[in-house]
């Protein structure tokens, strides 16, 4: 781990630490500590520097730890997840898994989490704001046969997996907005991004990326252009590594059962949490095309049904984004 990341870890408890003490831990001078700290704004880390007291992060956080993440995993998922990497910084956990090859048999799954993403991606080319240590950014690489991989259905199954993990933690007031948003009290708490690639005839390589807000720092919040929520607003104390483990447990199980049985085993749960059915929504296909209609739920493949002038049409997730009008 680089000196910069070790320094962040020393400050992660949110307490004051003197420059001298920090320098001693890292084998560098006080001036070098200050020089490093000045670069932290790049990570959207807010640092208080108080003469006589030292430095502290405005928000404490629990550093990611692969061993702790594995703790809540069942024996089955623990074995399936042959590779679980925790990185300090990366462009995007999903892009990282896409460009790195598995050293294992294809039946072995790979997961990656990062403290910070310099180029976190959302759906439809949007940026996913990824301040350091504040939230969870995780991706899982798996393979799914082409027959089960219907139009966007996997993103719905992943949302159900996320709901399950959050409910295990005791979080209430959850909902989903087609195709990939998990909401807390009607505001976006988490997003899911599914990337597919594959050669003809073979199965799809799938990377499911999940970003979930735990505690958005003020500086990062200003850059988010939609109503958002984070888990700190729920009042439930959530252990970051434990939650990451619970999400991976549910995600591995969900992708496995999606591969085996398709979307049908998730539809009832999806419907239970669906917040847009019956509401007037706007569908944006590209910058110019907008369709306004009433959301009528999803079909068996996970496509959204929209009623307009008495006619119901289906839309696949890849094509559109939805706003409640
Ligand atoms: C969305 O709501 O638009 C999807 C957001 C997905 C964000 C996650 S964070 C981990 C993974 N890496 C990325 O670059 N994106 C996904």
Short mmCIF file of C-alpha atoms and ligand atoms in Angstrom, two decimals:
data_model
loop_
_atom_site.label_atom_id
_atom_site.label_comp_id
_atom_site.label_asym_id
_atom_site.label_seq_id
_atom_site.Cartn_x
_atom_site.Cartn_y
_atom_site.Cartn_z
CA UNK A 1 0.00 0.00 0.00
CA UNK A 2 1.32 3.47 -0.88
CA UNK A 3 2.28 6.01 1.81
CA UNK A 4 -0.72 8.11 0.84
CA UNK A 5 -3.15 5.25 1.43
CA UNK A 6 -1.44 4.22 4.67
CA UNK A 7 -1.84 7.80 5.85
CA UNK A 8 -5.55 7.71 5.03
CA UNK A 9 -5.88 4.46 6.98
CA UNK A 10 -4.20 6.06 10.01
CA UNK A 11 -6.73 8.89 9.85
CA UNK A 12 -9.75 6.66 9.15
CA UNK A 13 -10.79 6.62 12.83
CA UNK A 14 -11.80 10.28 12.54
CA UNK A 15 -9.68 11.32 15.56
CA UNK A 16 -6.99 13.98 15.65
CA UNK A 17 -3.45 12.76 15.02
CA UNK A 18 -0.42 15.00 15.12
CA UNK A 19 1.77 15.41 12.07
CA UNK A 20 4.67 14.18 14.12
CA UNK A 21 2.91 10.96 15.16
CA UNK A 22 1.69 10.31 11.62
CA UNK A 23 5.17 10.95 10.23
CA UNK A 24 6.68 8.51 12.73
CA UNK A 25 4.23 5.75 11.77
CA UNK A 26 5.07 6.21 8.11
CA UNK A 27 8.78 6.96 8.38
CA UNK A 28 8.40 10.39 6.76
CA UNK A 29 8.79 14.01 7.94
CA UNK A 30 5.95 16.23 9.23
CA UNK A 31 6.33 18.35 6.11
CA UNK A 32 5.92 15.25 3.95
CA UNK A 33 2.73 14.36 5.88
CA UNK A 34 1.29 17.81 5.15
CA UNK A 35 2.28 17.53 1.51
CA UNK A 36 0.36 14.24 1.23
CA UNK A 37 -2.66 15.61 3.08
CA UNK A 38 -2.90 18.51 0.67
CA UNK A 39 -3.57 15.99 -2.11
CA UNK A 40 -6.55 14.40 -0.33
CA UNK A 41 -9.07 16.76 -1.92
CA UNK A 42 -8.61 14.70 -5.10
CA UNK A 43 -10.32 11.84 -3.22
CA UNK A 44 -13.09 14.13 -1.92
CA UNK A 45 -11.74 13.55 1.60
CA UNK A 46 -12.35 16.51 3.90
CA UNK A 47 -9.50 17.00 6.38
CA UNK A 48 -9.50 19.36 9.38
CA UNK A 49 -6.07 20.69 10.25
CA UNK A 50 -5.96 22.34 13.70
CA UNK A 51 -2.74 23.83 15.08
CA UNK A 52 -1.67 22.00 18.25
CA UNK A 53 -4.05 19.09 17.59
CA UNK A 54 -3.05 17.82 14.17
CA UNK A 55 -5.22 16.40 11.44
CA UNK A 56 -8.50 14.54 11.35
CA UNK A 57 -10.92 13.40 8.68
CA UNK A 58 -14.32 15.08 8.90
CA UNK A 59 -15.93 11.63 8.62
CA UNK A 60 -14.49 8.45 10.10
CA UNK A 61 -14.76 5.35 7.96
CA UNK A 62 -14.09 1.65 8.27
CA UNK A 63 -11.39 0.67 5.73
CA UNK A 64 -12.28 -2.22 3.45
CA UNK A 65 -10.80 -5.53 4.47
CA UNK A 66 -11.15 -8.69 2.35
CA UNK A 67 -11.07 -11.00 5.38
CA UNK A 68 -13.88 -9.12 7.11
CA UNK A 69 -15.89 -9.04 3.89
CA UNK A 70 -15.64 -12.81 3.66
CA UNK A 71 -16.85 -13.36 7.24
CA UNK A 72 -20.61 -13.34 6.56
CA UNK A 73 -20.28 -15.50 3.43
CA UNK A 74 -21.78 -18.98 3.43
CA UNK A 75 -19.35 -21.83 2.75
CA UNK A 76 -20.87 -22.19 -0.71
CA UNK A 77 -20.39 -18.55 -1.76
CA UNK A 78 -17.00 -18.34 -0.06
CA UNK A 79 -15.78 -21.16 -2.28
CA UNK A 80 -17.48 -19.84 -5.44
CA UNK A 81 -15.83 -16.46 -4.92
CA UNK A 82 -12.31 -17.55 -5.78
CA UNK A 83 -11.01 -13.98 -6.08
CA UNK A 84 -11.98 -11.08 -3.84
CA UNK A 85 -9.80 -8.04 -4.32
CA UNK A 86 -9.85 -4.86 -2.30
CA UNK A 87 -8.16 -1.90 -3.98
CA UNK A 88 -7.42 1.55 -2.60
CA UNK A 89 -8.03 3.29 -5.89
CA UNK A 90 -9.06 2.32 -9.38
CA UNK A 91 -10.76 3.93 -12.37
CA UNK A 92 -13.80 1.67 -12.06
CA UNK A 93 -14.19 -1.70 -10.31
CA UNK A 94 -16.26 -2.93 -13.26
CA UNK A 95 -13.71 -1.83 -15.85
CA UNK A 96 -10.96 -3.45 -13.78
CA UNK A 97 -12.74 -6.83 -13.83
CA UNK A 98 -13.49 -6.46 -17.54
CA UNK A 99 -9.86 -5.90 -18.52
CA UNK A 100 -8.25 -8.44 -16.16
CA UNK A 101 -8.44 -12.13 -16.97
CA UNK A 102 -9.35 -14.79 -14.48
CA UNK A 103 -6.47 -16.97 -13.30
CA UNK A 104 -9.04 -19.57 -12.30
CA UNK A 105 -11.48 -21.93 -13.97
CA UNK A 106 -14.51 -20.12 -15.39
CA UNK A 107 -16.72 -21.53 -12.61
CA UNK A 108 -14.76 -19.39 -10.12
CA UNK A 109 -16.24 -15.93 -9.61
CA UNK A 110 -14.26 -12.73 -9.17
CA UNK A 111 -15.20 -9.69 -7.11
CA UNK A 112 -13.50 -6.36 -6.69
CA UNK A 113 -14.13 -3.48 -4.27
CA UNK A 114 -12.40 -0.14 -4.13
CA UNK A 115 -12.15 2.72 -1.65
CA UNK A 116 -12.17 5.24 -4.49
CA UNK A 117 -13.00 5.25 -8.18
CA UNK A 118 -11.52 7.95 -10.37
CA UNK A 119 -13.92 7.15 -13.24
CA UNK A 120 -16.89 5.38 -11.66
CA UNK A 121 -19.52 4.74 -14.34
CA UNK A 122 -23.29 4.90 -14.10
CA UNK A 123 -25.85 3.83 -16.70
CA UNK A 124 -26.09 5.59 -20.03
CA UNK A 125 -22.63 7.12 -19.83
CA UNK A 126 -23.22 8.97 -16.55
CA UNK A 127 -20.54 9.44 -13.94
CA UNK A 128 -20.84 7.66 -10.59
CA UNK A 129 -19.46 9.94 -7.89
CA UNK A 130 -17.16 7.79 -5.77
CA UNK A 131 -15.63 9.66 -2.80
CA UNK A 132 -12.97 7.79 -0.84
CA UNK A 133 -14.11 5.37 1.86
CA UNK A 134 -17.57 6.88 1.96
CA UNK A 135 -19.68 4.28 0.20
CA UNK A 136 -19.38 0.85 -1.38
CA UNK A 137 -18.23 0.36 -4.95
CA UNK A 138 -18.21 -3.29 -5.85
CA UNK A 139 -18.31 -5.45 -8.94
CA UNK A 140 -18.78 -9.14 -9.54
CA UNK A 141 -17.66 -10.97 -12.69
CA UNK A 142 -19.53 -14.10 -13.69
CA UNK A 143 -20.70 -15.94 -16.79
CA UNK A 144 -24.27 -16.39 -17.90
CA UNK A 145 -25.58 -18.41 -20.81
CA UNK A 146 -27.22 -16.46 -23.60
CA UNK A 147 -30.57 -18.19 -23.23
CA UNK A 148 -31.20 -16.91 -19.71
CA UNK A 149 -29.84 -13.46 -20.36
CA UNK A 150 -32.99 -11.63 -21.34
CA UNK A 151 -33.33 -7.93 -21.96
CA UNK A 152 -31.98 -6.29 -18.87
CA UNK A 153 -33.54 -8.82 -16.49
CA UNK A 154 -30.25 -9.44 -14.71
CA UNK A 155 -30.13 -5.87 -13.45
CA UNK A 156 -33.54 -6.42 -11.84
CA UNK A 157 -32.36 -9.66 -10.22
CA UNK A 158 -29.30 -7.80 -8.87
CA UNK A 159 -31.56 -5.09 -7.43
CA UNK A 160 -33.58 -7.78 -5.62
CA UNK A 161 -30.30 -9.23 -4.27
CA UNK A 162 -29.37 -5.80 -2.94
CA UNK A 163 -32.79 -5.36 -1.32
CA UNK A 164 -32.37 -8.72 0.40
CA UNK A 165 -28.95 -7.76 1.79
CA UNK A 166 -30.24 -4.40 3.04
CA UNK A 167 -33.19 -6.03 4.73
CA UNK A 168 -30.86 -8.44 6.56
CA UNK A 169 -29.24 -5.28 8.02
CA UNK A 170 -32.65 -4.04 9.19
CA UNK A 171 -33.06 -1.23 6.64
CA UNK A 172 -36.69 -0.31 5.93
CA UNK A 173 -38.41 2.13 3.53
CA UNK A 174 -36.72 0.57 0.52
CA UNK A 175 -38.01 0.60 -3.02
CA UNK A 176 -36.93 -0.01 -6.60
CA UNK A 177 -37.22 2.09 -9.71
CA UNK A 178 -36.89 0.27 -13.00
CA UNK A 179 -34.42 -0.80 -14.22
CA UNK A 180 -31.58 -0.45 -11.74
CA UNK A 181 -32.21 1.98 -8.89
CA UNK A 182 -32.64 1.00 -5.27
CA UNK A 183 -34.29 3.81 -3.33
CA UNK A 184 -34.51 4.77 0.33
CA UNK A 185 -37.58 6.88 1.14
CA UNK A 186 -38.00 7.49 -2.58
CA UNK A 187 -34.46 8.80 -3.14
CA UNK A 188 -31.64 7.01 -4.91
CA UNK A 189 -29.57 4.94 -2.50
CA UNK A 190 -27.87 2.58 -4.93
CA UNK A 191 -27.41 1.92 -8.61
CA UNK A 192 -26.61 -1.20 -10.60
CA UNK A 193 -24.69 -1.41 -13.83
CA UNK A 194 -24.54 -4.59 -15.90
CA UNK A 195 -21.79 -4.90 -18.53
CA UNK A 196 -21.92 -7.75 -21.03
CA UNK A 197 -19.37 -9.12 -23.45
CA UNK A 198 -18.99 -12.45 -25.16
CA UNK A 199 -17.93 -14.39 -28.17
CA UNK A 200 -20.44 -15.86 -30.56
CA UNK A 201 -21.78 -19.21 -29.44
CA UNK A 202 -20.31 -18.95 -25.96
CA UNK A 203 -21.77 -17.63 -22.71
CA UNK A 204 -21.75 -13.92 -21.86
CA UNK A 205 -19.08 -12.55 -19.57
CA UNK A 206 -21.06 -10.44 -17.18
CA UNK A 207 -19.86 -7.80 -14.75
CA UNK A 208 -22.44 -6.58 -12.26
CA UNK A 209 -21.38 -3.32 -10.62
CA UNK A 210 -23.09 -1.92 -7.54
CA UNK A 211 -22.63 1.49 -5.99
CA UNK A 212 -24.38 2.08 -2.69
CA UNK A 213 -24.25 5.28 -0.67
CA UNK A 214 -23.27 4.85 2.96
CA UNK A 215 -22.26 8.36 3.96
CA UNK A 216 -21.93 10.93 1.20
CA UNK A 217 -19.57 13.77 2.22
CA UNK A 218 -20.94 17.29 1.69
CA UNK A 219 -18.34 18.13 -0.92
CA UNK A 220 -19.34 15.11 -3.05
CA UNK A 221 -23.08 15.66 -2.51
CA UNK A 222 -22.89 18.95 -4.38
CA UNK A 223 -21.87 17.10 -7.54
CA UNK A 224 -24.83 14.66 -7.53
CA UNK A 225 -27.53 15.80 -9.93
CA UNK A 226 -30.52 13.80 -8.64
CA UNK A 227 -32.31 13.28 -5.31
CA UNK A 228 -30.09 10.90 -3.32
CA UNK A 229 -30.08 9.09 -0.01
CA UNK A 230 -27.40 7.38 2.03
CA UNK A 231 -27.61 4.69 4.70
CA UNK A 232 -26.55 7.08 7.45
CA UNK A 233 -30.01 8.66 7.07
CA UNK A 234 -31.66 5.37 8.09
CA UNK A 235 -30.33 5.56 11.64
CA UNK A 236 -29.23 1.91 11.37
CA UNK A 237 -25.55 1.41 12.11
CA UNK A 238 -24.15 -0.50 9.18
CA UNK A 239 -20.73 -2.09 9.28
CA UNK A 240 -19.17 -1.43 5.88
CA UNK A 241 -17.29 -4.72 5.45
CA UNK A 242 -20.19 -6.76 6.81
CA UNK A 243 -22.61 -5.10 4.38
CA UNK A 244 -20.21 -5.73 1.47
CA UNK A 245 -20.14 -9.42 2.47
CA UNK A 246 -23.93 -9.61 2.69
CA UNK A 247 -24.30 -7.98 -0.73
CA UNK A 248 -21.82 -10.39 -2.31
CA UNK A 249 -23.57 -13.35 -0.69
CA UNK A 250 -26.94 -12.30 -2.13
CA UNK A 251 -25.49 -11.25 -5.47
CA UNK A 252 -23.69 -14.55 -6.07
CA UNK A 253 -26.81 -16.50 -5.11
CA UNK A 254 -28.98 -14.27 -7.30
CA UNK A 255 -26.75 -14.50 -10.38
CA UNK A 256 -26.58 -18.29 -9.94
CA UNK A 257 -30.33 -18.65 -9.65
CA UNK A 258 -30.87 -16.21 -12.54
CA UNK A 259 -28.65 -18.45 -14.67
CA UNK A 260 -30.58 -21.53 -13.59
CA UNK A 261 -34.17 -20.26 -13.53
CA UNK A 262 -34.25 -16.85 -15.19
CA UNK A 263 -35.99 -13.74 -13.94
CA UNK A 264 -39.25 -15.39 -12.92
CA UNK A 265 -38.03 -16.22 -9.39
CA UNK A 266 -37.39 -12.51 -8.73
CA UNK A 267 -40.51 -10.93 -10.20
CA UNK A 268 -42.76 -11.20 -7.15
CA UNK A 269 -40.17 -9.50 -4.91
CA UNK A 270 -39.49 -6.85 -7.54
CA UNK A 271 -43.22 -6.05 -7.75
CA UNK A 272 -43.46 -5.78 -3.98
CA UNK A 273 -40.84 -2.98 -3.95
CA UNK A 274 -41.66 -1.35 -7.30
CA UNK A 275 -42.37 2.34 -6.69
CA UNK A 276 -43.38 3.43 -10.20
CA UNK A 277 -46.19 1.09 -11.23
CA UNK A 278 -49.40 3.07 -11.70
CA UNK A 279 -47.55 6.37 -11.85
CA UNK A 280 -47.07 8.70 -14.78
CA UNK A 281 -43.47 8.41 -15.97
CA UNK A 282 -41.29 9.99 -18.60
CA UNK A 283 -39.09 7.70 -20.65
CA UNK A 284 -36.01 9.24 -22.19
CA UNK A 285 -34.68 7.29 -25.17
CA UNK A 286 -32.05 9.74 -26.28
CA UNK A 287 -31.65 13.44 -25.69
CA UNK A 288 -34.59 14.26 -27.96
CA UNK A 289 -37.15 11.46 -27.60
CA UNK A 290 -39.40 11.56 -24.58
CA UNK A 291 -42.39 9.29 -24.02
CA UNK A 292 -44.91 10.03 -21.27
CA UNK A 293 -47.23 7.27 -20.08
CA UNK A 294 -48.38 5.21 -17.12
CA UNK A 295 -45.99 2.55 -15.80
CA UNK A 296 -47.71 -0.84 -15.86
CA UNK A 297 -45.04 -3.03 -14.27
CA UNK A 298 -42.64 -5.37 -16.00
CA UNK A 299 -43.08 -8.34 -18.33
CA UNK A 300 -41.55 -11.79 -17.87
CA UNK A 301 -38.23 -10.68 -19.41
CA UNK A 302 -37.91 -7.58 -17.21
CA UNK A 303 -38.91 -5.03 -19.85
CA UNK A 304 -40.92 -2.04 -18.62
CA UNK A 305 -44.56 -1.80 -19.71
CA UNK A 306 -45.85 1.68 -20.48
CA UNK A 307 -49.45 2.52 -21.29
CA UNK A 308 -50.06 5.46 -23.56
CA UNK A 309 -53.43 6.32 -25.11
CA UNK A 310 -54.75 2.90 -24.12
CA UNK A 311 -51.90 1.03 -25.83
CA UNK A 312 -49.25 -0.79 -23.79
CA UNK A 313 -45.71 -1.01 -25.17
CA UNK A 314 -42.60 -2.69 -23.75
CA UNK A 315 -39.19 -1.08 -23.35
CA UNK A 316 -35.88 -2.84 -22.74
CA UNK A 317 -33.53 -1.47 -20.11
CA UNK A 318 -30.68 -0.77 -22.52
CA UNK A 319 -32.79 1.73 -24.46
CA UNK A 320 -34.19 4.14 -21.92
CA UNK A 321 -34.04 5.92 -18.59
CA UNK A 322 -37.13 6.69 -16.54
CA UNK A 323 -38.28 9.66 -14.50
CA UNK A 324 -41.43 9.90 -12.44
CA UNK A 325 -43.32 12.82 -13.96
C1 LIG B 1 -26.36 3.75 -12.09
O1 LIG B 1 -27.23 3.91 -11.23
O2 LIG B 1 -26.31 4.47 -13.08
C2 LIG B 1 -25.38 2.61 -11.93
C3 LIG B 1 -24.28 2.95 -10.98
C4 LIG B 1 -23.28 1.83 -10.79
C5 LIG B 1 -22.06 2.28 -10.01
C6 LIG B 1 -21.16 1.13 -9.68
S1 LIG B 1 -19.94 1.55 -8.50
C7 LIG B 1 -19.13 0.03 -8.77
C8 LIG B 1 -19.16 -0.21 -10.26
N1 LIG B 1 -18.07 0.46 -10.91
C9 LIG B 1 -18.51 1.42 -11.74
O3 LIG B 1 -17.76 2.15 -12.42
N2 LIG B 1 -19.83 1.50 -11.72
C10 LIG B 1 -20.40 0.51 -10.83
#
